[in-house]
GROMACS .gro file of C-alpha atoms in nm:
model
  177
    1UNK     CA    1   4.608   2.616  -0.248
    2UNK     CA    2   4.742   2.953  -0.203
    3UNK     CA    3   4.627   3.245  -0.443
    4UNK     CA    4   4.997   3.291  -0.551
    5UNK     CA    5   5.006   2.929  -0.691
    6UNK     CA    6   4.662   2.935  -0.849
    7UNK     CA    7   4.774   3.267  -1.023
    8UNK     CA    8   5.096   3.073  -1.139
    9UNK     CA    9   4.921   2.780  -1.240
   10UNK     CA   10   4.673   3.000  -1.445
   11UNK     CA   11   4.962   3.167  -1.613
   12UNK     CA   12   5.113   2.839  -1.702
   13UNK     CA   13   4.803   2.708  -1.860
   14UNK     CA   14   4.744   3.018  -2.051
   15UNK     CA   15   5.066   2.995  -2.208
   16UNK     CA   16   5.007   2.840  -2.526
   17UNK     CA   17   5.371   2.835  -2.677
   18UNK     CA   18   5.497   2.564  -2.890
   19UNK     CA   19   5.757   2.471  -2.614
   20UNK     CA   20   5.921   2.633  -2.318
   21UNK     CA   21   6.282   2.767  -2.360
   22UNK     CA   22   6.553   2.680  -2.122
   23UNK     CA   23   6.491   3.004  -1.947
   24UNK     CA   24   6.116   2.952  -1.917
   25UNK     CA   25   6.194   2.609  -1.750
   26UNK     CA   26   6.435   2.762  -1.507
   27UNK     CA   27   6.149   3.027  -1.433
   28UNK     CA   28   5.892   2.749  -1.367
   29UNK     CA   29   6.105   2.572  -1.142
   30UNK     CA   30   6.232   2.885  -0.945
   31UNK     CA   31   5.843   2.960  -0.899
   32UNK     CA   32   5.781   2.609  -0.792
   33UNK     CA   33   6.060   2.626  -0.550
   34UNK     CA   34   5.901   2.948  -0.368
   35UNK     CA   35   5.614   2.733  -0.239
   36UNK     CA   36   5.788   2.400  -0.156
   37UNK     CA   37   5.436   2.244  -0.042
   38UNK     CA   38   5.304   2.280  -0.370
   39UNK     CA   39   5.603   2.233  -0.587
   40UNK     CA   40   5.492   1.871  -0.688
   41UNK     CA   41   5.147   2.002  -0.811
   42UNK     CA   42   5.300   2.286  -1.006
   43UNK     CA   43   5.546   2.049  -1.187
   44UNK     CA   44   5.280   1.784  -1.259
   45UNK     CA   45   5.040   2.058  -1.389
   46UNK     CA   46   5.318   2.206  -1.612
   47UNK     CA   47   5.430   1.856  -1.753
   48UNK     CA   48   5.074   1.782  -1.833
   49UNK     CA   49   5.019   2.087  -2.044
   50UNK     CA   50   5.356   2.050  -2.190
   51UNK     CA   51   5.432   1.680  -2.247
   52UNK     CA   52   5.698   1.737  -2.512
   53UNK     CA   53   5.893   1.924  -2.254
   54UNK     CA   54   5.821   1.698  -1.973
   55UNK     CA   55   6.184   1.560  -1.942
   56UNK     CA   56   6.334   1.893  -1.931
   57UNK     CA   57   6.090   2.029  -1.673
   58UNK     CA   58   6.115   1.723  -1.460
   59UNK     CA   59   6.488   1.717  -1.474
   60UNK     CA   60   6.509   2.091  -1.375
   61UNK     CA   61   6.275   2.026  -1.082
   62UNK     CA   62   6.426   1.713  -0.948
   63UNK     CA   63   6.794   1.887  -0.980
   64UNK     CA   64   6.672   2.238  -0.817
   65UNK     CA   65   6.423   2.097  -0.560
   66UNK     CA   66   6.634   1.802  -0.417
   67UNK     CA   67   6.414   1.806  -0.095
   68UNK     CA   68   6.121   1.765  -0.266
   69UNK     CA   69   6.243   1.516  -0.539
   70UNK     CA   70   6.055   1.204  -0.428
   71UNK     CA   71   5.719   1.409  -0.382
   72UNK     CA   72   5.777   1.552  -0.759
   73UNK     CA   73   5.855   1.230  -0.889
   74UNK     CA   74   5.522   1.062  -0.739
   75UNK     CA   75   5.324   1.373  -0.882
   76UNK     CA   76   5.468   1.313  -1.216
   77UNK     CA   77   5.425   0.959  -1.226
   78UNK     CA   78   5.065   0.999  -1.114
   79UNK     CA   79   4.968   1.236  -1.404
   80UNK     CA   80   5.173   1.058  -1.667
   81UNK     CA   81   5.175   0.672  -1.586
   82UNK     CA   82   5.261   0.572  -1.941
   83UNK     CA   83   5.607   0.760  -1.903
   84UNK     CA   84   5.695   0.571  -1.562
   85UNK     CA   85   6.032   0.415  -1.723
   86UNK     CA   86   6.141   0.734  -1.836
   87UNK     CA   87   6.068   0.936  -1.526
   88UNK     CA   88   6.249   0.695  -1.323
   89UNK     CA   89   6.547   0.687  -1.548
   90UNK     CA   90   6.539   1.079  -1.532
   91UNK     CA   91   6.508   1.110  -1.147
   92UNK     CA   92   6.801   0.861  -1.097
   93UNK     CA   93   7.017   1.063  -1.323
   94UNK     CA   94   6.911   1.375  -1.145
   95UNK     CA   95   6.935   1.233  -0.777
   96UNK     CA   96   7.149   0.933  -0.785
   97UNK     CA   97   7.178   0.909  -0.419
   98UNK     CA   98   6.807   0.881  -0.389
   99UNK     CA   99   6.803   0.589  -0.649
  100UNK     CA  100   6.654   0.295  -0.392
  101UNK     CA  101   6.395   0.540  -0.273
  102UNK     CA  102   6.306   0.648  -0.637
  103UNK     CA  103   6.270   0.280  -0.730
  104UNK     CA  104   6.056   0.226  -0.421
  105UNK     CA  105   5.819   0.515  -0.503
  106UNK     CA  106   5.778   0.392  -0.853
  107UNK     CA  107   5.717   0.038  -0.738
  108UNK     CA  108   5.460   0.141  -0.491
  109UNK     CA  109   5.251   0.317  -0.764
  110UNK     CA  110   5.314   0.043  -1.025
  111UNK     CA  111   5.352  -0.281  -0.866
  112UNK     CA  112   5.256  -0.458  -1.188
  113UNK     CA  113   5.573  -0.311  -1.364
  114UNK     CA  114   5.829  -0.417  -1.111
  115UNK     CA  115   6.068  -0.591  -1.361
  116UNK     CA  116   6.059  -0.341  -1.633
  117UNK     CA  117   6.096  -0.035  -1.369
  118UNK     CA  118   6.385  -0.214  -1.179
  119UNK     CA  119   6.564  -0.307  -1.524
  120UNK     CA  120   6.535   0.075  -1.633
  121UNK     CA  121   6.664   0.207  -1.311
  122UNK     CA  122   6.948  -0.045  -1.304
  123UNK     CA  123   7.063   0.074  -1.668
  124UNK     CA  124   7.129   0.443  -1.525
  125UNK     CA  125   7.191   0.373  -1.162
  126UNK     CA  126   7.561   0.417  -0.999
  127UNK     CA  127   7.730   0.117  -0.938
  128UNK     CA  128   7.713   0.130  -0.565
  129UNK     CA  129   7.339   0.111  -0.538
  130UNK     CA  130   7.268  -0.110  -0.830
  131UNK     CA  131   7.249  -0.420  -0.599
  132UNK     CA  132   6.988  -0.221  -0.377
  133UNK     CA  133   6.787  -0.159  -0.683
  134UNK     CA  134   6.804  -0.497  -0.839
  135UNK     CA  135   6.687  -0.685  -0.540
  136UNK     CA  136   6.449  -0.462  -0.331
  137UNK     CA  137   6.387  -0.570   0.007
  138UNK     CA  138   6.711  -0.757   0.075
  139UNK     CA  139   6.819  -0.501   0.325
  140UNK     CA  140   7.052  -0.313   0.123
  141UNK     CA  141   6.823   0.016   0.067
  142UNK     CA  142   6.481  -0.009  -0.111
  143UNK     CA  143   6.242  -0.208   0.035
  144UNK     CA  144   5.911  -0.280  -0.139
  145UNK     CA  145   5.619  -0.498  -0.067
  146UNK     CA  146   5.331  -0.490  -0.289
  147UNK     CA  147   5.073  -0.538  -0.010
  148UNK     CA  148   5.172  -0.201   0.117
  149UNK     CA  149   5.260  -0.343   0.473
  150UNK     CA  150   5.577  -0.232   0.639
  151UNK     CA  151   5.830  -0.534   0.644
  152UNK     CA  152   5.841  -0.690   1.003
  153UNK     CA  153   5.493  -0.584   1.096
  154UNK     CA  154   5.192  -0.819   1.148
  155UNK     CA  155   4.852  -0.780   1.054
  156UNK     CA  156   4.559  -0.800   1.292
  157UNK     CA  157   4.487  -0.609   1.608
  158UNK     CA  158   4.756  -0.400   1.774
  159UNK     CA  159   4.889  -0.537   2.107
  160UNK     CA  160   4.698  -0.367   2.384
  161UNK     CA  161   4.909  -0.190   2.658
  162UNK     CA  162   4.998  -0.358   2.982
  163UNK     CA  163   4.759  -0.292   3.263
  164UNK     CA  164   4.784  -0.053   3.445
  165UNK     CA  165   4.889   0.198   3.200
  166UNK     CA  166   5.044   0.417   3.463
  167UNK     CA  167   5.265   0.284   3.734
  168UNK     CA  168   5.116   0.267   4.083
  169UNK     CA  169   5.310   0.447   4.319
  170UNK     CA  170   5.270   0.365   4.702
  171UNK     CA  171   5.106   0.639   4.898
  172UNK     CA  172   4.944   0.807   4.590
  173UNK     CA  173   4.604   0.968   4.695
  174UNK     CA  174   4.333   1.041   4.463
  175UNK     CA  175   4.249   1.395   4.425
  176UNK     CA  176   3.875   1.299   4.476
  177UNK     CA  177   3.944   1.207   4.847
   0.00000   0.00000   0.00000
């Protein structure tokens, strides 16, 4: 991590307030936005230090940093797996267009909670993406395979390239001659 991020994390960990105000949450999200590579780590650290404000912090981060929304959600799910259903709902409400990808991200981390995560997502998802969420893998959006394989691929050795790898050109002379 960069020194700037370490200083920010240290300042956030040193804060021992009862809860963050709206202005503090906006400041945290703004600071996380300055370094997009480390934004998921910053948000995850803050929500672990202030679990009571996790909903507000995560919502602010997902709304104000949409280009890193899935990475932020994944980091939040990894540090607080017991709140997966809540975080999926929050993420879909904050970024409804990403609903299929949000569900796929959650299902990748928690394949044993498939039914409850899909049910939670369908509750808050917009009408036009509910079918893609309700039946992941049907070609309408989210695809999920608990084995981690990409659909349509095979397991085993990859195909070898045809021989020769480069086309043979008539009259081609080797540089060693």
